[in-house]
Amino acid sequence: MGRLLIFEHDAQVAQFAARIAENAALQVRTAESVESFLRVLDEQRSTCVLIDLSMSGADSLDIIQLLADRGCEAGIILTSDVLTSNTDPLVLDAAARVASARGLRVIGHLAKPFSATGLHGLLRQAGSPPSTVGILHASRPHPERELNPALLRQAIENCEFSLAYQPQIFCRDGRLSGFEALARWHHPVDGLIVPDRFIPAIERAGLMPEFTARIIEQAFSWFHANILSPPGGGTLQGSPSLSINISARNLTQPDFPEIMIDLCQRYAVPPRRVVLELTETSALDDPVLSLELLTRLRMQGFQLSIDDFGAGYSSMQQLARLPFSEIKVDKTFVATALQSATSRTVVKSIVELARSLTLRSTAEGVEDEATLQFLDFIGCDLAQGFFIAHPMSGKNLADWLNDAPRCSWQAPGAPRH
Ligand code: C2E
Ligand code: CA
Ligand code: CA
């Protein structure tokens, strides 16, 4: 049974919340002071806590700090009273971010007066296990083995890198629009090593050309065999695209466009079906060469995406300078869009910017249905994230594609297929 602890200065709101939680079969306790809050937290072993942020700035931030110090794993619901308190919504947003940054499991943020349905939805989420599969991997680096150039070169030669594919869909109607290929390293001794660790090491070792060529060969071979000419004949509906991550280092290789064209011919992949995703555009060493290479690739039909948009410092400048066809909204804004008004505004502005530049917009980090609905509402073109599907091996993806209609995540009201 779930156990909720309420720390809310408005007695009526506390009662209202308690009634909703009890109806949802939760055991409820309330606290009036920081001291009683901590005592009840231990006694009750709360699985969820509701904290009134507008109670008193100092108290609520103190509580967040105390919960973080205790490694609290309860789901946290924050409430705030924007209308009657003097607290700026941006400050409340920042307080919610402090809680997340301190490792607390923030479920959501409710502005008072909130509805029973709003609270009920968050209580339900608090009860379900967090979607940590990807996060677990990402936040648990392997005990440091030094990734030296010789080791990396050997791993590339031994084909220790594989690819996971993550589907992307149209926000409008839930149809499949493509896949992003994400590299994985299966080290024979250390097991799985995440890209955030090995990509920078490969860049430093100057091995990006060899690495990218191997990755693209694997991705094209899979794409040709499973998507362009799937086993058993037929074709997939629409024309799903294949997104591949390239590094700024690849744009110091004058022959990069020729290599790409050659690989497309070898694996019979039309360049227009390929999206090249570029991050860290601020790190482009040679602005003239990179502009020339990207322009040549676009002229050959490749699509070009500016990845993690909103997170970099010079994204805007690069957007104006380079021939992008897609903007990918950084997942930190998308994943927090429901809790944070600021994130929502950032996502909406980026989607509008894409539209006014006639570029396609893709939001990554979509972790729940409500975010997908929000993205559809603001006119975002494509979505990608754990709610739709986790990145998966080519084999698992084949099963995923063959599965019965995956209607559960389709935008409500959208035509089903
Ligand atoms: P990215 O290009 O921004 O890729 C998206 C990352 O977000 C992936 O992490 C993916 O697993 C994760 N992700 C997907 N959906 C969700 C979600 O709903 N919530 C959250 N929190 N995360 C989600 P991954 O696979 O660990 O890759 C990390 C980064 O490594 C990539 O970020 C990309 O920049 C880089 N990378 C991966 N493969 C390659 C590659 O082949 N070449 C290059 N140059 N970089 C690569
Ligand atoms: Ca990417
Ligand atoms: Ca990204």
Short mmCIF file of C-alpha atoms and ligand atoms in Angstrom, two decimals:
data_model
loop_
_atom_site.label_atom_id
_atom_site.label_comp_id
_atom_site.label_asym_id
_atom_site.label_seq_id
_atom_site.Cartn_x
_atom_site.Cartn_y
_atom_site.Cartn_z
CA MET A 1 0.00 0.00 0.00
CA GLY A 2 1.28 3.49 -0.88
CA ARG A 3 1.96 5.93 1.98
CA LEU A 4 1.61 9.67 1.44
CA LEU A 5 3.00 12.38 3.69
CA ILE A 6 1.51 15.87 3.24
CA PHE A 7 3.37 19.03 4.22
CA GLU A 8 1.00 21.80 3.22
CA HIS A 9 0.37 25.09 4.97
CA ASP A 10 -3.24 25.48 3.85
CA ALA A 11 -5.30 23.11 6.01
CA GLN A 12 -8.14 22.98 3.50
CA VAL A 13 -5.83 22.00 0.67
CA ALA A 14 -4.18 19.40 2.93
CA GLN A 15 -7.61 17.90 3.71
CA PHE A 16 -8.61 17.92 0.06
CA ALA A 17 -5.38 16.15 -0.93
CA ALA A 18 -5.75 13.64 1.90
CA ARG A 19 -9.27 12.73 0.77
CA ILE A 20 -8.16 12.14 -2.81
CA ALA A 21 -5.22 10.03 -1.68
CA GLU A 22 -7.36 7.95 0.67
CA ASN A 23 -9.82 7.33 -2.15
CA ALA A 24 -6.85 6.08 -4.15
CA ALA A 25 -6.17 3.62 -1.28
CA LEU A 26 -3.14 5.45 0.09
CA GLN A 27 -2.32 5.70 3.78
CA VAL A 28 -2.06 9.43 4.60
CA ARG A 29 -0.24 11.41 7.32
CA THR A 30 0.23 15.16 7.55
CA ALA A 31 2.96 17.30 9.11
CA GLU A 32 2.89 20.88 10.37
CA SER A 33 6.57 21.55 10.95
CA VAL A 34 9.90 20.47 9.54
CA GLU A 35 10.54 18.44 12.71
CA SER A 36 7.24 16.56 12.54
CA PHE A 37 7.73 16.08 8.79
CA LEU A 38 11.03 14.26 9.33
CA ARG A 39 9.67 12.20 12.20
CA VAL A 40 6.61 11.04 10.25
CA LEU A 41 8.73 10.38 7.15
CA ASP A 42 10.74 7.82 9.16
CA GLU A 43 7.75 6.35 11.02
CA GLN A 44 5.56 6.05 7.98
CA ARG A 45 8.30 5.12 5.49
CA SER A 46 6.47 7.38 3.02
CA THR A 47 6.39 6.32 -0.62
CA CYS A 48 5.22 9.73 -1.72
CA VAL A 49 5.46 13.22 -0.22
CA LEU A 50 3.53 16.33 -1.11
CA ILE A 51 5.39 19.56 -0.31
CA ASP A 52 3.95 23.05 -0.48
CA LEU A 53 6.68 25.14 -2.09
CA SER A 54 5.02 28.46 -1.38
CA MET A 55 4.82 27.60 2.33
CA SER A 56 7.93 29.53 3.08
CA GLY A 57 10.81 29.61 0.67
CA ALA A 58 13.39 28.68 3.26
CA ASP A 59 11.38 25.82 4.77
CA SER A 60 10.56 24.12 1.50
CA LEU A 61 14.14 24.33 0.22
CA ASP A 62 15.41 23.08 3.58
CA ILE A 63 13.11 20.10 3.30
CA ILE A 64 14.32 19.36 -0.22
CA GLN A 65 17.91 19.45 1.04
CA LEU A 66 17.07 17.22 4.02
CA LEU A 67 15.29 14.69 1.80
CA ALA A 68 18.26 14.63 -0.58
CA ASP A 69 20.72 14.14 2.33
CA ARG A 70 18.71 11.11 3.45
CA GLY A 71 18.71 9.64 -0.07
CA CYS A 72 14.89 9.76 -0.02
CA GLU A 73 13.39 7.55 -2.74
CA ALA A 74 9.76 8.65 -2.29
CA GLY A 75 8.04 10.29 -5.24
CA ILE A 76 7.86 14.06 -4.64
CA ILE A 77 4.84 16.16 -5.59
CA LEU A 78 5.34 19.90 -5.29
CA THR A 79 2.46 22.31 -4.91
CA SER A 80 2.57 26.08 -5.13
CA ASP A 81 0.26 28.98 -4.76
CA VAL A 82 1.23 31.33 -7.54
CA LEU A 83 -1.88 33.49 -7.25
CA THR A 84 -1.75 34.41 -3.60
CA SER A 85 1.94 34.12 -2.75
CA ASN A 86 4.44 36.62 -4.03
CA THR A 87 6.61 33.87 -5.38
CA ASP A 88 7.51 34.21 -9.02
CA PRO A 89 6.56 31.06 -11.02
CA LEU A 90 10.15 30.99 -12.32
CA VAL A 91 11.41 30.71 -8.75
CA LEU A 92 9.03 27.82 -8.06
CA ASP A 93 10.24 26.18 -11.23
CA ALA A 94 13.81 26.61 -10.08
CA ALA A 95 12.95 25.02 -6.72
CA ALA A 96 11.54 21.99 -8.55
CA ARG A 97 14.76 21.80 -10.56
CA VAL A 98 16.83 21.99 -7.37
CA ALA A 99 14.97 18.93 -6.10
CA SER A 100 15.58 16.97 -9.32
CA ALA A 101 19.21 18.05 -9.45
CA ARG A 102 19.68 16.80 -5.89
CA GLY A 103 18.61 13.36 -7.06
CA LEU A 104 15.02 13.42 -5.76
CA ARG A 105 12.31 11.71 -7.77
CA VAL A 106 10.11 14.70 -8.60
CA ILE A 107 6.82 13.41 -9.97
CA GLY A 108 5.23 16.72 -10.76
CA HIS A 109 4.28 20.22 -9.79
CA LEU A 110 0.69 21.36 -9.14
CA ALA A 111 -0.41 24.99 -9.06
CA LYS A 112 -3.15 25.64 -6.46
CA PRO A 113 -6.07 25.35 -6.71
CA PHE A 114 -5.47 21.96 -8.30
CA SER A 115 -8.02 19.45 -9.47
CA ALA A 116 -8.67 16.02 -8.02
CA THR A 117 -7.77 14.49 -11.40
CA GLY A 118 -4.45 16.35 -11.48
CA LEU A 119 -3.42 15.06 -8.07
CA HIS A 120 -4.80 11.60 -8.74
CA GLY A 121 -2.69 11.31 -11.91
CA LEU A 122 0.47 12.25 -10.04
CA LEU A 123 -0.27 9.87 -7.18
CA ARG A 124 -0.64 7.09 -9.73
CA GLN A 125 2.72 7.97 -11.27
CA ALA A 126 4.33 8.04 -7.84
CA GLY A 127 3.20 4.47 -7.33
CA SER A 128 4.75 3.14 -10.52
CA PRO A 129 8.47 2.37 -10.69
CA PRO A 130 10.53 5.13 -12.29
CA SER A 131 11.50 4.64 -15.94
CA THR A 132 15.17 4.32 -15.25
CA VAL A 133 16.40 1.77 -17.74
CA GLY A 134 18.31 4.30 -19.82
CA ILE A 135 19.08 6.57 -16.89
CA LEU A 136 20.46 3.68 -14.87
CA HIS A 137 22.87 2.87 -17.62
CA ALA A 138 23.80 6.46 -18.19
CA SER A 139 24.42 7.29 -14.57
CA ARG A 140 26.41 4.20 -13.66
CA PRO A 141 29.77 4.49 -15.38
CA HIS A 142 31.84 1.38 -15.28
CA PRO A 143 34.78 1.36 -12.86
CA GLU A 144 37.26 3.46 -14.72
CA ARG A 145 39.21 1.47 -17.26
CA GLU A 146 41.36 3.90 -19.13
CA LEU A 147 40.00 4.16 -22.65
CA ASN A 148 43.35 4.63 -24.37
CA PRO A 149 43.72 4.93 -28.16
CA ALA A 150 45.16 1.40 -28.58
CA LEU A 151 42.21 -0.15 -26.73
CA LEU A 152 39.72 1.89 -28.74
CA ARG A 153 41.38 1.05 -32.06
CA GLN A 154 41.29 -2.62 -31.18
CA ALA A 155 37.61 -2.40 -30.19
CA ILE A 156 36.77 -0.79 -33.55
CA GLU A 157 38.73 -3.48 -35.42
CA ASN A 158 37.14 -6.29 -33.37
CA CYS A 159 33.66 -4.89 -34.09
CA GLU A 160 32.83 -4.59 -30.38
CA PHE A 161 30.43 -1.71 -31.11
CA SER A 162 26.84 -2.48 -31.97
CA LEU A 163 23.79 -0.32 -32.53
CA ALA A 164 20.53 0.15 -30.71
CA TYR A 165 17.67 1.66 -32.69
CA GLN A 166 15.08 3.98 -31.22
CA PRO A 167 11.83 4.58 -33.14
CA GLN A 168 10.51 8.05 -33.88
CA ILE A 169 6.85 8.81 -34.61
CA PHE A 170 4.72 11.61 -36.04
CA CYS A 171 3.12 13.45 -33.09
CA ARG A 172 -0.04 14.01 -35.14
CA ASP A 173 -1.11 10.44 -35.68
CA GLY A 174 1.46 8.17 -34.06
CA ARG A 175 2.72 6.74 -37.35
CA LEU A 176 6.30 5.53 -37.45
CA SER A 177 8.60 8.13 -39.03
CA GLY A 178 12.05 6.62 -38.56
CA PHE A 179 14.78 5.38 -36.23
CA GLU A 180 17.83 6.83 -34.55
CA ALA A 181 20.88 4.56 -34.44
CA LEU A 182 22.73 4.76 -31.09
CA ALA A 183 26.10 3.14 -30.53
CA ARG A 184 26.73 0.59 -27.71
CA TRP A 185 30.06 -0.88 -26.70
CA HIS A 186 30.04 -4.45 -25.44
CA HIS A 187 33.46 -4.75 -23.89
CA PRO A 188 34.50 -8.41 -23.54
CA VAL A 189 35.48 -7.92 -19.86
CA ASP A 190 33.76 -4.73 -18.66
CA GLY A 191 30.40 -5.37 -20.30
CA LEU A 192 28.31 -2.48 -21.54
CA ILE A 193 30.02 0.92 -21.78
CA VAL A 194 27.77 3.92 -22.53
CA PRO A 195 28.36 6.36 -25.41
CA ASP A 196 28.71 9.37 -23.12
CA ARG A 197 31.93 7.75 -21.97
CA PHE A 198 33.42 6.28 -25.14
CA ILE A 199 32.43 8.94 -27.74
CA PRO A 200 34.58 11.69 -26.15
CA ALA A 201 37.44 9.16 -25.80
CA ILE A 202 37.16 8.22 -29.49
CA GLU A 203 37.16 11.92 -30.40
CA ARG A 204 40.26 12.57 -28.29
CA ALA A 205 42.04 9.58 -29.83
CA GLY A 206 41.38 10.94 -33.34
CA LEU A 207 39.52 7.74 -34.28
CA MET A 208 36.16 9.27 -35.25
CA PRO A 209 36.57 8.64 -39.03
CA GLU A 210 37.12 4.88 -38.53
CA PHE A 211 34.44 4.60 -35.84
CA THR A 212 31.77 6.49 -37.82
CA ALA A 213 32.45 4.50 -40.99
CA ARG A 214 31.96 1.21 -39.09
CA ILE A 215 28.82 2.46 -37.38
CA ILE A 216 27.32 3.67 -40.65
CA GLU A 217 28.11 0.37 -42.39
CA GLN A 218 26.27 -1.50 -39.63
CA ALA A 219 23.33 0.89 -39.65
CA PHE A 220 22.97 0.86 -43.46
CA SER A 221 23.25 -2.90 -43.62
CA TRP A 222 20.48 -3.25 -40.98
CA PHE A 223 18.35 -0.55 -42.65
CA HIS A 224 18.60 -2.15 -46.05
CA ALA A 225 17.87 -5.68 -44.83
CA ASN A 226 15.04 -4.84 -42.43
CA ILE A 227 13.42 -1.62 -43.57
CA LEU A 228 14.09 -1.09 -47.28
CA SER A 229 13.75 -4.76 -48.27
CA PRO A 230 12.25 -6.45 -45.22
CA PRO A 231 12.31 -10.23 -44.96
CA GLY A 232 9.17 -11.73 -46.48
CA GLY A 233 8.89 -8.91 -49.03
CA GLY A 234 6.60 -5.90 -48.84
CA THR A 235 7.57 -2.48 -47.54
CA LEU A 236 6.85 -0.59 -44.36
CA GLN A 237 4.19 2.08 -44.56
CA GLY A 238 5.55 5.55 -45.13
CA SER A 239 9.24 5.96 -45.77
CA PRO A 240 10.94 5.66 -42.40
CA SER A 241 14.23 7.50 -42.16
CA LEU A 242 17.47 6.48 -40.47
CA SER A 243 19.14 9.04 -38.19
CA ILE A 244 22.83 8.71 -37.48
CA ASN A 245 24.92 10.75 -35.07
CA ILE A 246 27.99 12.37 -36.51
CA SER A 247 30.65 14.25 -34.64
CA ALA A 248 32.18 17.64 -35.35
CA ARG A 249 35.39 15.63 -35.91
CA ASN A 250 33.84 14.02 -39.01
CA LEU A 251 33.63 17.48 -40.53
CA THR A 252 37.39 17.86 -40.54
CA GLN A 253 37.57 14.93 -43.02
CA PRO A 254 37.51 16.41 -46.54
CA ASP A 255 36.42 13.04 -48.01
CA PHE A 256 33.48 12.56 -45.60
CA PRO A 257 30.77 13.27 -48.26
CA GLU A 258 32.39 10.81 -50.71
CA ILE A 259 32.54 8.12 -48.02
CA MET A 260 28.86 8.66 -47.23
CA ILE A 261 27.83 8.51 -50.88
CA ASP A 262 29.91 5.41 -51.41
CA LEU A 263 28.29 3.67 -48.42
CA CYS A 264 24.81 4.64 -49.64
CA GLN A 265 25.57 3.08 -53.00
CA ARG A 266 27.07 -0.05 -51.47
CA TYR A 267 24.02 -0.69 -49.27
CA ALA A 268 21.41 0.69 -51.70
CA VAL A 269 20.27 3.32 -49.19
CA PRO A 270 18.84 6.50 -50.78
CA PRO A 271 20.57 9.54 -49.17
CA ARG A 272 17.21 11.29 -48.70
CA ARG A 273 16.27 8.56 -46.19
CA VAL A 274 19.34 9.38 -44.06
CA VAL A 275 19.39 12.09 -41.39
CA LEU A 276 22.80 13.16 -40.09
CA GLU A 277 22.51 14.44 -36.52
CA LEU A 278 25.18 16.88 -35.47
CA THR A 279 25.79 17.98 -31.85
CA GLU A 280 28.37 20.33 -30.36
CA THR A 281 28.34 22.51 -33.44
CA SER A 282 30.28 25.05 -31.41
CA ALA A 283 33.23 22.66 -31.63
CA LEU A 284 33.44 22.87 -35.44
CA ASP A 285 37.16 23.52 -35.89
CA ASP A 286 37.13 24.67 -39.47
CA PRO A 287 33.97 26.68 -40.13
CA VAL A 288 34.55 26.97 -43.88
CA LEU A 289 35.35 23.29 -44.46
CA SER A 290 32.42 22.13 -42.31
CA LEU A 291 30.03 24.46 -44.16
CA GLU A 292 31.28 23.13 -47.49
CA LEU A 293 31.02 19.47 -46.45
CA LEU A 294 27.53 19.86 -45.02
CA THR A 295 26.36 21.76 -48.10
CA ARG A 296 27.70 18.99 -50.34
CA LEU A 297 25.92 16.37 -48.26
CA ARG A 298 22.64 18.31 -48.45
CA MET A 299 23.02 18.67 -52.22
CA GLN A 300 23.33 14.89 -52.43
CA GLY A 301 19.98 14.61 -50.63
CA PHE A 302 21.06 13.82 -47.05
CA GLN A 303 18.98 15.46 -44.32
CA LEU A 304 20.78 17.32 -41.57
CA SER A 305 19.65 17.75 -37.98
CA ILE A 306 20.93 20.08 -35.27
CA ASP A 307 20.89 17.85 -32.19
CA ASP A 308 20.36 18.88 -28.54
CA PHE A 309 19.08 22.27 -29.67
CA GLY A 310 18.69 24.69 -26.79
CA ALA A 311 21.47 23.10 -24.76
CA GLY A 312 24.50 24.52 -26.59
CA TYR A 313 25.77 28.05 -26.43
CA SER A 314 26.07 28.83 -30.11
CA SER A 315 23.16 26.80 -31.46
CA MET A 316 21.39 29.86 -32.89
CA GLN A 317 24.44 31.09 -34.71
CA GLN A 318 25.08 27.66 -36.23
CA LEU A 319 21.41 27.28 -37.12
CA ALA A 320 21.60 30.45 -39.18
CA ARG A 321 24.89 29.47 -40.80
CA LEU A 322 24.57 25.78 -41.67
CA PRO A 323 22.03 24.09 -44.00
CA PHE A 324 20.00 22.17 -41.42
CA SER A 325 16.69 20.49 -42.33
CA GLU A 326 15.63 19.52 -38.79
CA ILE A 327 15.87 20.84 -35.23
CA LYS A 328 15.99 18.30 -32.42
CA VAL A 329 14.77 19.81 -29.17
CA ASP A 330 17.07 18.88 -26.31
CA LYS A 331 15.61 16.16 -24.11
CA THR A 332 16.21 18.03 -20.86
CA PHE A 333 13.48 20.52 -21.85
CA VAL A 334 11.12 17.91 -23.25
CA ALA A 335 11.39 15.54 -20.29
CA THR A 336 10.54 18.36 -17.86
CA ALA A 337 7.90 20.08 -20.03
CA LEU A 338 5.00 18.98 -17.84
CA GLN A 339 6.56 20.06 -14.56
CA SER A 340 8.18 23.28 -15.66
CA ALA A 341 6.50 26.26 -17.31
CA THR A 342 9.92 27.45 -18.44
CA SER A 343 10.68 24.14 -20.17
CA ARG A 344 7.28 24.26 -21.88
CA THR A 345 7.99 27.75 -23.17
CA VAL A 346 11.44 26.74 -24.41
CA VAL A 347 10.05 23.69 -26.24
CA LYS A 348 7.24 25.73 -27.78
CA SER A 349 9.61 28.50 -28.91
CA ILE A 350 11.98 26.00 -30.54
CA VAL A 351 9.09 24.29 -32.34
CA GLU A 352 7.85 27.69 -33.55
CA LEU A 353 11.36 28.64 -34.63
CA ALA A 354 11.61 25.42 -36.64
CA ARG A 355 8.25 26.09 -38.27
CA SER A 356 9.14 29.64 -39.24
CA LEU A 357 12.40 28.41 -40.78
CA THR A 358 10.45 25.60 -42.54
CA LEU A 359 12.51 22.98 -40.72
CA ARG A 360 11.18 19.78 -39.23
CA SER A 361 11.00 19.67 -35.44
CA THR A 362 11.71 16.53 -33.40
CA ALA A 363 11.36 16.30 -29.63
CA GLU A 364 13.40 13.65 -27.87
CA GLY A 365 13.05 12.53 -24.26
CA VAL A 366 9.27 11.96 -24.46
CA GLU A 367 8.62 9.91 -21.35
CA ASP A 368 4.82 10.01 -21.03
CA GLU A 369 1.61 10.38 -22.96
CA ALA A 370 0.78 13.85 -21.65
CA THR A 371 4.07 15.19 -23.06
CA LEU A 372 3.27 13.64 -26.43
CA GLN A 373 -0.15 15.33 -26.35
CA PHE A 374 1.47 18.65 -25.48
CA LEU A 375 3.92 18.27 -28.39
CA ASP A 376 1.08 17.53 -30.78
CA PHE A 377 -0.82 20.54 -29.46
CA ILE A 378 2.07 22.93 -30.12
CA GLY A 379 2.62 21.46 -33.61
CA CYS A 380 5.85 19.56 -33.08
CA ASP A 381 6.40 17.19 -36.02
CA LEU A 382 8.14 14.15 -34.54
CA ALA A 383 8.64 12.54 -31.14
CA GLN A 384 11.13 10.08 -29.71
CA GLY A 385 11.52 8.77 -26.18
CA PHE A 386 11.01 6.01 -23.65
CA PHE A 387 7.21 6.44 -23.78
CA ILE A 388 7.23 5.40 -27.43
CA ALA A 389 10.06 2.87 -27.19
CA HIS A 390 13.48 2.45 -25.60
CA PRO A 391 16.45 2.04 -27.92
CA MET A 392 16.63 -1.67 -28.82
CA SER A 393 18.70 -4.16 -30.75
CA GLY A 394 17.91 -4.69 -34.42
CA LYS A 395 16.39 -8.06 -33.57
CA ASN A 396 14.09 -6.71 -30.85
CA LEU A 397 13.09 -3.90 -33.14
CA ALA A 398 12.03 -6.41 -35.79
CA ASP A 399 9.73 -7.98 -33.16
CA TRP A 400 8.49 -4.52 -32.13
CA LEU A 401 7.62 -3.74 -35.75
CA ASN A 402 5.83 -7.05 -36.16
CA ASP A 403 3.83 -6.61 -32.99
CA ALA A 404 0.09 -6.12 -33.01
CA PRO A 405 -0.98 -2.49 -33.60
CA ARG A 406 0.77 -0.33 -31.06
CA CYS A 407 -2.16 1.96 -30.50
CA SER A 408 -1.65 2.71 -26.84
CA TRP A 409 0.68 5.61 -27.50
CA GLN A 410 -1.16 7.08 -30.44
CA ALA A 411 -2.21 10.66 -30.03
CA PRO A 412 -5.83 10.65 -28.84
CA GLY A 413 -8.29 11.38 -31.59
CA ALA A 414 -5.68 10.61 -34.20
CA PRO A 415 -6.51 8.16 -36.97
CA ARG A 416 -5.40 4.69 -35.98
CA HIS A 417 -3.57 2.51 -38.44
P1 C2E B 1 21.67 11.79 -28.40
O1 C2E B 1 22.04 11.80 -29.85
O2 C2E B 1 21.04 13.02 -27.86
O3 C2E B 1 20.76 10.51 -28.20
C1 C2E B 1 19.65 10.46 -27.37
C2 C2E B 1 20.02 9.86 -26.03
O4 C2E B 1 18.87 9.96 -25.19
C3 C2E B 1 20.36 8.39 -26.10
O5 C2E B 1 21.34 8.13 -25.10
C4 C2E B 1 19.04 7.71 -25.74
O6 C2E B 1 19.18 6.41 -25.20
C5 C2E B 1 18.52 8.68 -24.70
N1 C2E B 1 17.05 8.67 -24.62
C6 C2E B 1 16.16 8.26 -25.53
N2 C2E B 1 14.89 8.45 -25.12
C7 C2E B 1 14.97 8.99 -23.88
C8 C2E B 1 13.99 9.40 -22.90
O7 C2E B 1 12.78 9.30 -23.09
N3 C2E B 1 14.47 9.92 -21.74
C9 C2E B 1 15.81 10.03 -21.49
N4 C2E B 1 16.20 10.52 -20.32
N5 C2E B 1 16.78 9.66 -22.39
C10 C2E B 1 16.35 9.15 -23.56
P2 C2E B 1 22.61 7.23 -25.42
O8 C2E B 1 22.23 6.10 -26.31
O9 C2E B 1 23.25 6.93 -24.10
O10 C2E B 1 23.54 8.21 -26.26
C11 C2E B 1 24.14 9.33 -25.67
C12 C2E B 1 24.78 10.21 -26.72
O11 C2E B 1 25.94 9.60 -27.30
C13 C2E B 1 23.87 10.51 -27.90
O12 C2E B 1 22.98 11.51 -27.50
C14 C2E B 1 24.88 10.94 -28.96
O13 C2E B 1 25.23 12.30 -28.79
C15 C2E B 1 26.07 10.09 -28.61
N6 C2E B 1 26.13 8.95 -29.56
C16 C2E B 1 25.46 7.77 -29.52
N7 C2E B 1 25.78 7.01 -30.58
C17 C2E B 1 26.67 7.72 -31.32
C18 C2E B 1 27.37 7.49 -32.56
O14 C2E B 1 27.23 6.44 -33.23
N8 C2E B 1 28.22 8.49 -33.01
C19 C2E B 1 28.38 9.66 -32.32
N9 C2E B 1 29.22 10.58 -32.82
N10 C2E B 1 27.72 9.92 -31.17
C20 C2E B 1 26.88 8.96 -30.67
CA CA B 2 21.17 12.25 -31.67
CA CA B 3 19.92 14.68 -28.62
#
